[in-house]
Amino acid sequence: MKVAVIGAGYFAQFHHDAWSRLPVELAAICDRAGAKAEEAAARFPPARGFTDAAEMLDAVRPGLVDIVTPPETHAALVGLCTTRGIPVICQKPLAPDYKTALAIVRQAEQAGSPLIVHENFRFMPWFEEAARLVRAGAIGEPLDLSFRLRSGDGQGPDAYLSRQPYFRTMPRFLVHETIIHLIDVFRLLFGEVAGVFARLRTLNPAIVGEDAATVLFSFAEPRRSGIVDGNRLIDHPSDDPRMTNGVLLVEGTGGQLRLDGHGRLFLRPHGGTEAEHAYAWERRGYGGDCVFRQSRAALAHVAKQAPVPNTGRAWLRNMEIEEAIYRSAAEGRLVPV
């Protein structure tokens, strides 16, 4: 299968590398900045560089397109692919707002073209293993879930400029760009979300949107509760704070499961002593090679109809919860979802 990637910015490098390691041909890389496209393509021969997405699609005729561009570009780019019947995997956020995201999903469905949202956090090996342990009863009945988001990359007047400068002008930032990942992870670990209560803050005056957030989650299972405590100005103990982006604690009647900033998991039985839980993962690419893991799952879905949890339609639920978070912060109340 030929795969084409639209995007050659900072994060796209992890996508290019992932496809180069999968049983496909990375046939083309497109970016409006032609030099970026040509430079990226030169690293992965026989890939060709393009500046025009439509031209690339017609010239290469890929079997799958991976879109790695800012959210406001997604509707047009997904449309170029689905009208040609080409399956798409598109970076999150799928769109700047829920209405546009819904229109993108409907367009793909009407065209009969598979659409997958690149939601890589759930493919981070520590979250996959944590979900497996919770399902296996390692902490008894799950009751409380918390994540302290501390990526530490948002301080100063030059915050985000060297990597993803569009972060600075997003009117909705931390929840829309980062906590959306954790919404998905919380659903993976604890099931469906039933309601949210949120407080949002903008701490760095150099950016437009919020960069700190406290979000309380209630779940369909009423005995469960969760909290995301997010702040991009503060870091946490790790040699790479953006690898796990923070620390996780899952608590139940039978004990606790803890993730540290080095990707290590620890189990402590109720009344007992904490011990490291060994599991296999590779420190490569971004976030425990989660981009490769997500791309592999997307390929299996397109090529073999293997189930995947983050089709466009399924992923919309995360954005519904995101909308409820912003509404809660604006209105100062618990918002059912």
mmCIF file of C-alpha atoms in Angstrom:
data_model
loop_
_atom_site.group_PDB
_atom_site.id
_atom_site.type_symbol
_atom_site.label_atom_id
_atom_site.label_comp_id
_atom_site.label_asym_id
_atom_site.label_seq_id
_atom_site.Cartn_x
_atom_site.Cartn_y
_atom_site.Cartn_z
ATOM 1 C CA MET A 1 0.000 0.000 0.000
ATOM 2 C CA LYS A 2 1.175 3.517 -0.818
ATOM 3 C CA VAL A 3 0.908 5.998 2.057
ATOM 4 C CA ALA A 4 1.111 9.773 1.664
ATOM 5 C CA VAL A 5 1.621 12.187 4.550
ATOM 6 C CA ILE A 6 0.365 15.763 4.453
ATOM 7 C CA GLY A 7 2.499 17.811 6.812
ATOM 8 C CA ALA A 8 6.222 18.214 7.423
ATOM 9 C CA GLY A 9 6.224 20.269 10.619
ATOM 10 C CA TYR A 10 7.663 19.360 14.012
ATOM 11 C CA PHE A 11 5.342 16.499 14.959
ATOM 12 C CA ALA A 12 5.114 15.089 11.438
ATOM 13 C CA GLN A 13 8.624 13.700 11.803
ATOM 14 C CA PHE A 14 7.269 10.997 14.104
ATOM 15 C CA HIS A 15 4.639 10.063 11.502
ATOM 16 C CA HIS A 16 7.205 9.883 8.695
ATOM 17 C CA ASP A 17 9.395 7.608 10.789
ATOM 18 C CA ALA A 18 6.470 5.392 11.803
ATOM 19 C CA TRP A 19 5.328 4.762 8.225
ATOM 20 C CA SER A 20 8.897 4.061 7.131
ATOM 21 C CA ARG A 21 8.941 1.133 9.581
ATOM 22 C CA LEU A 22 5.599 -0.365 8.557
ATOM 23 C CA PRO A 23 4.940 -2.721 5.600
ATOM 24 C CA VAL A 24 3.883 0.100 3.267
ATOM 25 C CA GLU A 25 5.542 2.412 0.775
ATOM 26 C CA LEU A 26 5.879 5.960 2.113
ATOM 27 C CA ALA A 27 5.280 7.404 -1.356
ATOM 28 C CA ALA A 28 4.874 11.139 -0.794
ATOM 29 C CA ILE A 29 5.152 13.959 1.730
ATOM 30 C CA CYS A 30 3.312 17.229 1.147
ATOM 31 C CA ASP A 31 3.763 20.604 2.847
ATOM 32 C CA ARG A 32 2.923 24.137 1.761
ATOM 33 C CA ALA A 33 6.535 24.992 2.578
ATOM 34 C CA GLY A 34 8.130 23.190 -0.342
ATOM 35 C CA ALA A 35 11.594 23.063 1.208
ATOM 36 C CA LYS A 36 10.210 21.176 4.212
ATOM 37 C CA ALA A 37 8.457 18.645 1.998
ATOM 38 C CA GLU A 38 11.534 18.043 -0.142
ATOM 39 C CA GLU A 39 13.806 17.753 2.897
ATOM 40 C CA ALA A 40 11.482 15.262 4.601
ATOM 41 C CA ALA A 41 11.003 13.203 1.428
ATOM 42 C CA ALA A 42 14.760 13.010 0.882
ATOM 43 C CA ARG A 43 15.094 11.188 4.205
ATOM 44 C CA PHE A 44 12.668 8.461 3.128
ATOM 45 C CA PRO A 45 13.309 7.453 -0.496
ATOM 46 C CA PRO A 46 11.486 6.811 -2.764
ATOM 47 C CA ALA A 47 9.076 9.371 -1.239
ATOM 48 C CA ARG A 48 8.387 12.440 -3.387
ATOM 49 C CA GLY A 49 7.893 15.973 -2.091
ATOM 50 C CA PHE A 50 4.836 18.062 -2.998
ATOM 51 C CA THR A 51 3.454 21.486 -2.080
ATOM 52 C CA ASP A 52 -0.094 20.931 -3.379
ATOM 53 C CA ALA A 53 -2.180 18.206 -1.723
ATOM 54 C CA ALA A 54 -4.608 17.687 -4.611
ATOM 55 C CA GLU A 55 -1.747 17.389 -7.070
ATOM 56 C CA MET A 56 -0.067 14.839 -4.823
ATOM 57 C CA LEU A 57 -3.216 12.717 -4.469
ATOM 58 C CA ASP A 58 -3.762 12.592 -8.227
ATOM 59 C CA ALA A 59 -0.110 11.907 -9.027
ATOM 60 C CA VAL A 60 0.583 9.254 -6.391
ATOM 61 C CA ARG A 61 -2.901 7.714 -5.882
ATOM 62 C CA PRO A 62 -2.156 6.574 -2.309
ATOM 63 C CA GLY A 63 -4.138 3.884 -0.524
ATOM 64 C CA LEU A 64 -4.012 5.832 2.749
ATOM 65 C CA VAL A 65 -3.356 9.475 3.630
ATOM 66 C CA ASP A 66 -2.047 10.662 7.007
ATOM 67 C CA ILE A 67 -2.870 14.324 7.739
ATOM 68 C CA VAL A 68 -0.492 15.987 10.220
ATOM 69 C CA THR A 69 -1.391 19.671 9.984
ATOM 70 C CA PRO A 70 -3.074 22.282 12.252
ATOM 71 C CA PRO A 71 -6.798 21.749 12.998
ATOM 72 C CA GLU A 72 -8.143 24.575 10.836
ATOM 73 C CA THR A 73 -6.762 22.854 7.703
ATOM 74 C CA HIS A 74 -8.346 19.457 8.325
ATOM 75 C CA ALA A 75 -11.801 19.950 6.795
ATOM 76 C CA ALA A 76 -10.452 20.877 3.368
ATOM 77 C CA LEU A 77 -7.728 18.213 3.376
ATOM 78 C CA VAL A 78 -10.002 15.397 4.544
ATOM 79 C CA GLY A 79 -12.461 16.484 1.866
ATOM 80 C CA LEU A 80 -9.806 16.194 -0.858
ATOM 81 C CA CYS A 81 -9.189 12.603 0.223
ATOM 82 C CA THR A 82 -12.718 11.369 0.853
ATOM 83 C CA THR A 83 -14.054 12.707 -2.456
ATOM 84 C CA ARG A 84 -11.403 10.516 -4.073
ATOM 85 C CA GLY A 85 -12.376 7.536 -1.905
ATOM 86 C CA ILE A 86 -9.040 7.504 -0.067
ATOM 87 C CA PRO A 87 -8.990 6.359 3.596
ATOM 88 C CA VAL A 88 -7.678 9.009 5.991
ATOM 89 C CA ILE A 89 -5.995 9.136 9.363
ATOM 90 C CA CYS A 90 -6.144 12.718 10.657
ATOM 91 C CA GLN A 91 -4.380 14.315 13.600
ATOM 92 C CA LYS A 92 -6.393 15.479 16.553
ATOM 93 C CA PRO A 93 -7.980 17.876 17.210
ATOM 94 C CA LEU A 94 -10.090 16.899 14.214
ATOM 95 C CA ALA A 95 -11.340 20.490 13.880
ATOM 96 C CA PRO A 96 -11.309 23.797 15.777
ATOM 97 C CA ASP A 97 -14.900 23.168 16.941
ATOM 98 C CA TYR A 98 -17.389 20.338 17.336
ATOM 99 C CA LYS A 99 -19.698 21.489 14.510
ATOM 100 C CA THR A 100 -16.873 21.347 11.979
ATOM 101 C CA ALA A 101 -15.625 18.014 13.332
ATOM 102 C CA LEU A 102 -19.107 16.539 12.949
ATOM 103 C CA ALA A 103 -19.304 17.815 9.357
ATOM 104 C CA ILE A 104 -15.946 16.186 8.568
ATOM 105 C CA VAL A 105 -17.128 12.850 9.974
ATOM 106 C CA ARG A 106 -20.418 13.004 8.074
ATOM 107 C CA GLN A 107 -18.647 13.844 4.827
ATOM 108 C CA ALA A 108 -16.363 10.806 5.194
ATOM 109 C CA GLU A 109 -19.310 8.569 6.066
ATOM 110 C CA GLN A 110 -21.345 9.756 3.078
ATOM 111 C CA ALA A 111 -18.362 9.084 0.817
ATOM 112 C CA GLY A 112 -17.925 5.621 2.353
ATOM 113 C CA SER A 113 -14.299 6.491 3.081
ATOM 114 C CA PRO A 114 -12.702 5.297 6.351
ATOM 115 C CA LEU A 115 -11.693 8.130 8.700
ATOM 116 C CA ILE A 116 -9.515 7.534 11.764
ATOM 117 C CA VAL A 117 -8.470 10.239 14.223
ATOM 118 C CA HIS A 118 -4.816 10.032 15.246
ATOM 119 C CA GLU A 119 -5.346 9.780 19.032
ATOM 120 C CA ASN A 120 -1.926 8.573 20.127
ATOM 121 C CA PHE A 121 -2.042 8.814 23.941
ATOM 122 C CA ARG A 122 -4.190 5.688 24.266
ATOM 123 C CA PHE A 123 -1.437 3.865 22.334
ATOM 124 C CA MET A 124 1.280 4.918 24.785
ATOM 125 C CA PRO A 125 2.524 1.626 26.251
ATOM 126 C CA TRP A 126 2.041 2.682 29.881
ATOM 127 C CA PHE A 127 -1.625 3.544 29.322
ATOM 128 C CA GLU A 128 -2.224 0.327 27.395
ATOM 129 C CA GLU A 129 -0.614 -1.685 30.202
ATOM 130 C CA ALA A 130 -2.467 0.289 32.889
ATOM 131 C CA ALA A 131 -5.774 -0.480 31.158
ATOM 132 C CA ARG A 132 -4.865 -4.163 30.973
ATOM 133 C CA LEU A 133 -4.006 -4.250 34.691
ATOM 134 C CA VAL A 134 -7.219 -2.463 35.682
ATOM 135 C CA ARG A 135 -9.299 -4.872 33.600
ATOM 136 C CA ALA A 136 -7.438 -7.810 35.161
ATOM 137 C CA GLY A 137 -8.406 -6.675 38.675
ATOM 138 C CA ALA A 138 -4.909 -5.677 39.796
ATOM 139 C CA ILE A 139 -6.301 -2.876 41.996
ATOM 140 C CA GLY A 140 -9.652 -4.453 42.841
ATOM 141 C CA GLU A 141 -12.701 -2.340 42.106
ATOM 142 C CA PRO A 142 -11.480 0.880 40.393
ATOM 143 C CA LEU A 143 -12.589 3.970 42.300
ATOM 144 C CA ASP A 144 -10.332 6.997 41.731
ATOM 145 C CA LEU A 145 -8.247 8.160 38.789
ATOM 146 C CA SER A 146 -5.948 11.179 38.585
ATOM 147 C CA PHE A 147 -3.398 12.577 36.176
ATOM 148 C CA ARG A 148 -1.078 15.504 36.916
ATOM 149 C CA LEU A 149 -0.206 17.016 33.535
ATOM 150 C CA ARG A 150 3.176 18.750 33.886
ATOM 151 C CA SER A 151 4.892 19.006 30.477
ATOM 152 C CA GLY A 152 6.900 22.060 31.587
ATOM 153 C CA ASP A 153 7.261 23.558 28.099
ATOM 154 C CA GLY A 154 5.049 26.645 28.384
ATOM 155 C CA GLN A 155 7.093 29.251 30.241
ATOM 156 C CA GLY A 156 8.397 32.576 28.979
ATOM 157 C CA PRO A 157 7.710 34.927 26.059
ATOM 158 C CA ASP A 158 9.015 32.396 23.507
ATOM 159 C CA ALA A 159 6.900 29.456 24.683
ATOM 160 C CA TYR A 160 6.138 26.937 21.875
ATOM 161 C CA LEU A 161 7.773 29.115 19.180
ATOM 162 C CA SER A 162 10.522 26.658 18.280
ATOM 163 C CA ARG A 163 8.242 23.623 17.983
ATOM 164 C CA GLN A 164 4.550 24.354 17.375
ATOM 165 C CA PRO A 165 4.099 28.148 17.219
ATOM 166 C CA TYR A 166 0.387 27.948 16.320
ATOM 167 C CA PHE A 167 -0.192 26.845 19.937
ATOM 168 C CA ARG A 168 0.284 30.482 20.977
ATOM 169 C CA THR A 169 -2.760 31.820 19.105
ATOM 170 C CA MET A 170 -5.242 29.009 19.749
ATOM 171 C CA PRO A 171 -8.234 30.522 21.632
ATOM 172 C CA ARG A 172 -8.788 27.104 23.184
ATOM 173 C CA PHE A 173 -5.457 25.544 23.996
ATOM 174 C CA LEU A 174 -4.766 23.175 26.893
ATOM 175 C CA VAL A 175 -8.064 21.292 26.886
ATOM 176 C CA HIS A 176 -8.520 21.341 23.105
ATOM 177 C CA GLU A 177 -4.932 20.399 22.261
ATOM 178 C CA THR A 178 -3.694 18.262 25.175
ATOM 179 C CA ILE A 179 -6.358 17.291 27.704
ATOM 180 C CA ILE A 180 -8.431 15.919 24.812
ATOM 181 C CA HIS A 181 -5.875 13.070 24.870
ATOM 182 C CA LEU A 182 -6.520 12.447 28.552
ATOM 183 C CA ILE A 183 -10.288 12.462 28.053
ATOM 184 C CA ASP A 184 -9.719 9.498 25.739
ATOM 185 C CA VAL A 185 -7.341 7.815 28.208
ATOM 186 C CA PHE A 186 -9.802 8.268 31.082
ATOM 187 C CA ARG A 187 -12.518 6.617 29.001
ATOM 188 C CA LEU A 188 -10.097 3.775 28.217
ATOM 189 C CA LEU A 189 -9.337 3.244 31.915
ATOM 190 C CA PHE A 190 -12.652 3.982 33.646
ATOM 191 C CA GLY A 191 -15.375 3.794 31.007
ATOM 192 C CA GLU A 192 -17.790 6.421 29.777
ATOM 193 C CA VAL A 193 -17.767 9.954 31.203
ATOM 194 C CA ALA A 194 -21.079 11.195 32.599
ATOM 195 C CA GLY A 195 -20.245 14.751 33.671
ATOM 196 C CA VAL A 196 -17.483 17.345 34.148
ATOM 197 C CA PHE A 197 -16.678 20.334 36.352
ATOM 198 C CA ALA A 198 -13.784 22.579 35.261
ATOM 199 C CA ARG A 199 -11.719 25.637 36.137
ATOM 200 C CA LEU A 200 -9.420 27.032 33.406
ATOM 201 C CA ARG A 201 -6.600 29.600 33.671
ATOM 202 C CA THR A 202 -4.222 31.428 31.339
ATOM 203 C CA LEU A 203 -0.904 31.812 33.167
ATOM 204 C CA ASN A 204 1.520 32.785 30.406
ATOM 205 C CA PRO A 205 0.553 36.216 29.004
ATOM 206 C CA ALA A 206 2.389 35.401 25.752
ATOM 207 C CA ILE A 207 -0.373 33.024 24.627
ATOM 208 C CA VAL A 208 -4.084 33.435 23.950
ATOM 209 C CA GLY A 209 -5.739 30.283 25.281
ATOM 210 C CA GLU A 210 -5.740 28.508 28.644
ATOM 211 C CA ASP A 211 -2.545 26.728 29.744
ATOM 212 C CA ALA A 212 -3.742 25.449 33.133
ATOM 213 C CA ALA A 213 -6.863 23.466 33.965
ATOM 214 C CA THR A 214 -8.454 21.478 36.762
ATOM 215 C CA VAL A 215 -11.142 19.101 35.515
ATOM 216 C CA LEU A 216 -13.265 16.771 37.647
ATOM 217 C CA PHE A 217 -14.871 13.786 35.905
ATOM 218 C CA SER A 218 -17.847 11.695 36.906
ATOM 219 C CA PHE A 219 -18.400 8.394 35.110
ATOM 220 C CA ALA A 220 -21.308 6.250 34.050
ATOM 221 C CA GLU A 221 -20.215 3.906 36.830
ATOM 222 C CA PRO A 222 -21.249 6.183 39.747
ATOM 223 C CA ARG A 223 -18.688 4.853 42.227
ATOM 224 C CA ARG A 224 -15.825 6.112 40.035
ATOM 225 C CA SER A 225 -14.315 9.589 39.952
ATOM 226 C CA GLY A 226 -11.424 11.248 38.132
ATOM 227 C CA ILE A 227 -9.377 14.446 38.005
ATOM 228 C CA VAL A 228 -6.976 16.007 35.526
ATOM 229 C CA ASP A 229 -4.747 18.648 37.105
ATOM 230 C CA GLY A 230 -3.003 20.253 34.134
ATOM 231 C CA ASN A 231 -0.353 22.982 33.950
ATOM 232 C CA ARG A 232 2.042 23.334 30.987
ATOM 233 C CA LEU A 233 4.320 25.769 32.829
ATOM 234 C CA ILE A 234 5.362 23.263 35.505
ATOM 235 C CA ASP A 235 7.411 20.118 34.930
ATOM 236 C CA HIS A 236 7.734 16.840 36.852
ATOM 237 C CA PRO A 237 10.619 14.492 37.737
ATOM 238 C CA SER A 238 11.758 13.055 34.401
ATOM 239 C CA ASP A 239 14.663 13.373 31.981
ATOM 240 C CA ASP A 240 12.001 14.178 29.335
ATOM 241 C CA PRO A 241 8.840 15.702 30.862
ATOM 242 C CA ARG A 242 7.002 15.460 27.509
ATOM 243 C CA MET A 243 7.457 11.685 27.288
ATOM 244 C CA THR A 244 4.639 10.831 29.710
ATOM 245 C CA ASN A 245 3.594 14.519 30.110
ATOM 246 C CA GLY A 246 2.891 13.851 33.779
ATOM 247 C CA VAL A 247 2.097 11.211 36.370
ATOM 248 C CA LEU A 248 -0.900 8.892 36.755
ATOM 249 C CA LEU A 249 -2.485 7.349 39.835
ATOM 250 C CA VAL A 250 -5.254 4.732 39.648
ATOM 251 C CA GLU A 251 -6.748 3.638 42.974
ATOM 252 C CA GLY A 252 -9.131 0.860 43.864
ATOM 253 C CA THR A 253 -10.352 -1.298 46.695
ATOM 254 C CA GLY A 254 -7.419 -3.658 46.202
ATOM 255 C CA GLY A 255 -4.549 -1.196 45.826
ATOM 256 C CA GLN A 256 -2.909 1.457 43.677
ATOM 257 C CA LEU A 257 -1.268 1.691 40.258
ATOM 258 C CA ARG A 258 1.171 4.539 39.664
ATOM 259 C CA LEU A 259 2.941 5.841 36.535
ATOM 260 C CA ASP A 260 6.054 7.981 36.969
ATOM 261 C CA GLY A 261 7.747 10.355 34.549
ATOM 262 C CA HIS A 262 10.115 7.673 33.281
ATOM 263 C CA GLY A 263 7.378 5.403 31.945
ATOM 264 C CA ARG A 264 7.626 3.031 34.917
ATOM 265 C CA LEU A 265 4.533 1.478 36.484
ATOM 266 C CA PHE A 266 4.284 0.591 40.171
ATOM 267 C CA LEU A 267 1.708 -1.525 41.969
ATOM 268 C CA ARG A 268 0.929 -1.388 45.683
ATOM 269 C CA PRO A 269 -1.603 -3.789 47.204
ATOM 270 C CA HIS A 270 -3.922 -2.374 49.841
ATOM 271 C CA GLY A 271 -1.957 -2.202 53.098
ATOM 272 C CA GLY A 272 1.176 -3.453 51.330
ATOM 273 C CA THR A 273 4.443 -2.232 49.826
ATOM 274 C CA GLU A 274 4.849 -0.676 46.390
ATOM 275 C CA ALA A 275 6.852 -2.619 43.786
ATOM 276 C CA GLU A 276 7.704 -1.867 40.174
ATOM 277 C CA HIS A 277 5.603 -3.703 37.595
ATOM 278 C CA ALA A 278 7.819 -4.787 34.705
ATOM 279 C CA TYR A 279 6.443 -4.589 31.161
ATOM 280 C CA ALA A 280 8.009 -4.319 27.725
ATOM 281 C CA TRP A 281 8.125 -1.099 25.698
ATOM 282 C CA GLU A 282 10.578 0.691 23.464
ATOM 283 C CA ARG A 283 11.855 4.201 24.110
ATOM 284 C CA ARG A 284 11.732 5.497 20.576
ATOM 285 C CA GLY A 285 10.041 8.342 18.755
ATOM 286 C CA TYR A 286 7.431 10.157 20.803
ATOM 287 C CA GLY A 287 5.714 8.839 23.935
ATOM 288 C CA GLY A 288 6.964 5.260 23.944
ATOM 289 C CA ASP A 289 6.641 4.984 20.155
ATOM 290 C CA CYS A 290 2.907 5.643 20.361
ATOM 291 C CA VAL A 291 2.787 7.185 16.871
ATOM 292 C CA PHE A 292 4.081 3.923 15.402
ATOM 293 C CA ARG A 293 1.562 1.940 17.487
ATOM 294 C CA GLN A 294 -1.308 4.184 16.364
ATOM 295 C CA SER A 295 -0.223 4.055 12.700
ATOM 296 C CA ARG A 296 0.046 0.268 12.846
ATOM 297 C CA ALA A 297 -3.505 0.028 14.215
ATOM 298 C CA ALA A 298 -4.796 2.376 11.515
ATOM 299 C CA LEU A 299 -3.108 0.323 8.802
ATOM 300 C CA ALA A 300 -4.635 -2.898 10.140
ATOM 301 C CA HIS A 301 -8.063 -1.251 10.106
ATOM 302 C CA VAL A 302 -7.757 -0.035 6.512
ATOM 303 C CA ALA A 303 -6.009 -3.112 5.098
ATOM 304 C CA LYS A 304 -7.665 -5.897 7.098
ATOM 305 C CA GLN A 305 -10.812 -4.314 8.621
ATOM 306 C CA ALA A 306 -9.344 -4.845 12.101
ATOM 307 C CA PRO A 307 -11.296 -2.957 14.785
ATOM 308 C CA VAL A 308 -9.885 0.393 15.883
ATOM 309 C CA PRO A 309 -11.216 2.456 18.816
ATOM 310 C CA ASN A 310 -10.786 5.882 17.273
ATOM 311 C CA THR A 311 -12.791 6.065 14.079
ATOM 312 C CA GLY A 312 -14.006 9.570 13.342
ATOM 313 C CA ARG A 313 -17.485 8.789 14.656
ATOM 314 C CA ALA A 314 -16.193 7.202 17.881
ATOM 315 C CA TRP A 315 -13.712 10.020 18.497
ATOM 316 C CA LEU A 316 -16.455 12.668 18.384
ATOM 317 C CA ARG A 317 -17.420 11.578 21.900
ATOM 318 C CA ASN A 318 -14.124 12.991 23.169
ATOM 319 C CA MET A 319 -14.956 16.342 21.600
ATOM 320 C CA GLU A 320 -18.455 16.324 23.124
ATOM 321 C CA ILE A 321 -16.777 15.979 26.525
ATOM 322 C CA GLU A 322 -14.323 18.756 25.610
ATOM 323 C CA GLU A 323 -17.242 21.067 24.790
ATOM 324 C CA ALA A 324 -18.776 20.260 28.182
ATOM 325 C CA ILE A 325 -15.500 21.192 29.903
ATOM 326 C CA TYR A 326 -15.432 24.630 28.291
ATOM 327 C CA ARG A 327 -19.114 25.137 29.094
ATOM 328 C CA SER A 328 -18.515 24.146 32.722
ATOM 329 C CA ALA A 329 -15.645 26.620 33.064
ATOM 330 C CA ALA A 330 -17.720 29.407 31.509
ATOM 331 C CA GLU A 331 -20.809 28.734 33.617
ATOM 332 C CA GLY A 332 -19.140 27.597 36.848
ATOM 333 C CA ARG A 333 -21.179 24.408 37.204
ATOM 334 C CA LEU A 334 -21.188 20.653 36.746
ATOM 335 C CA VAL A 335 -22.179 19.851 33.159
ATOM 336 C CA PRO A 336 -23.665 16.417 32.356
ATOM 337 C CA VAL A 337 -22.422 14.801 29.174
#
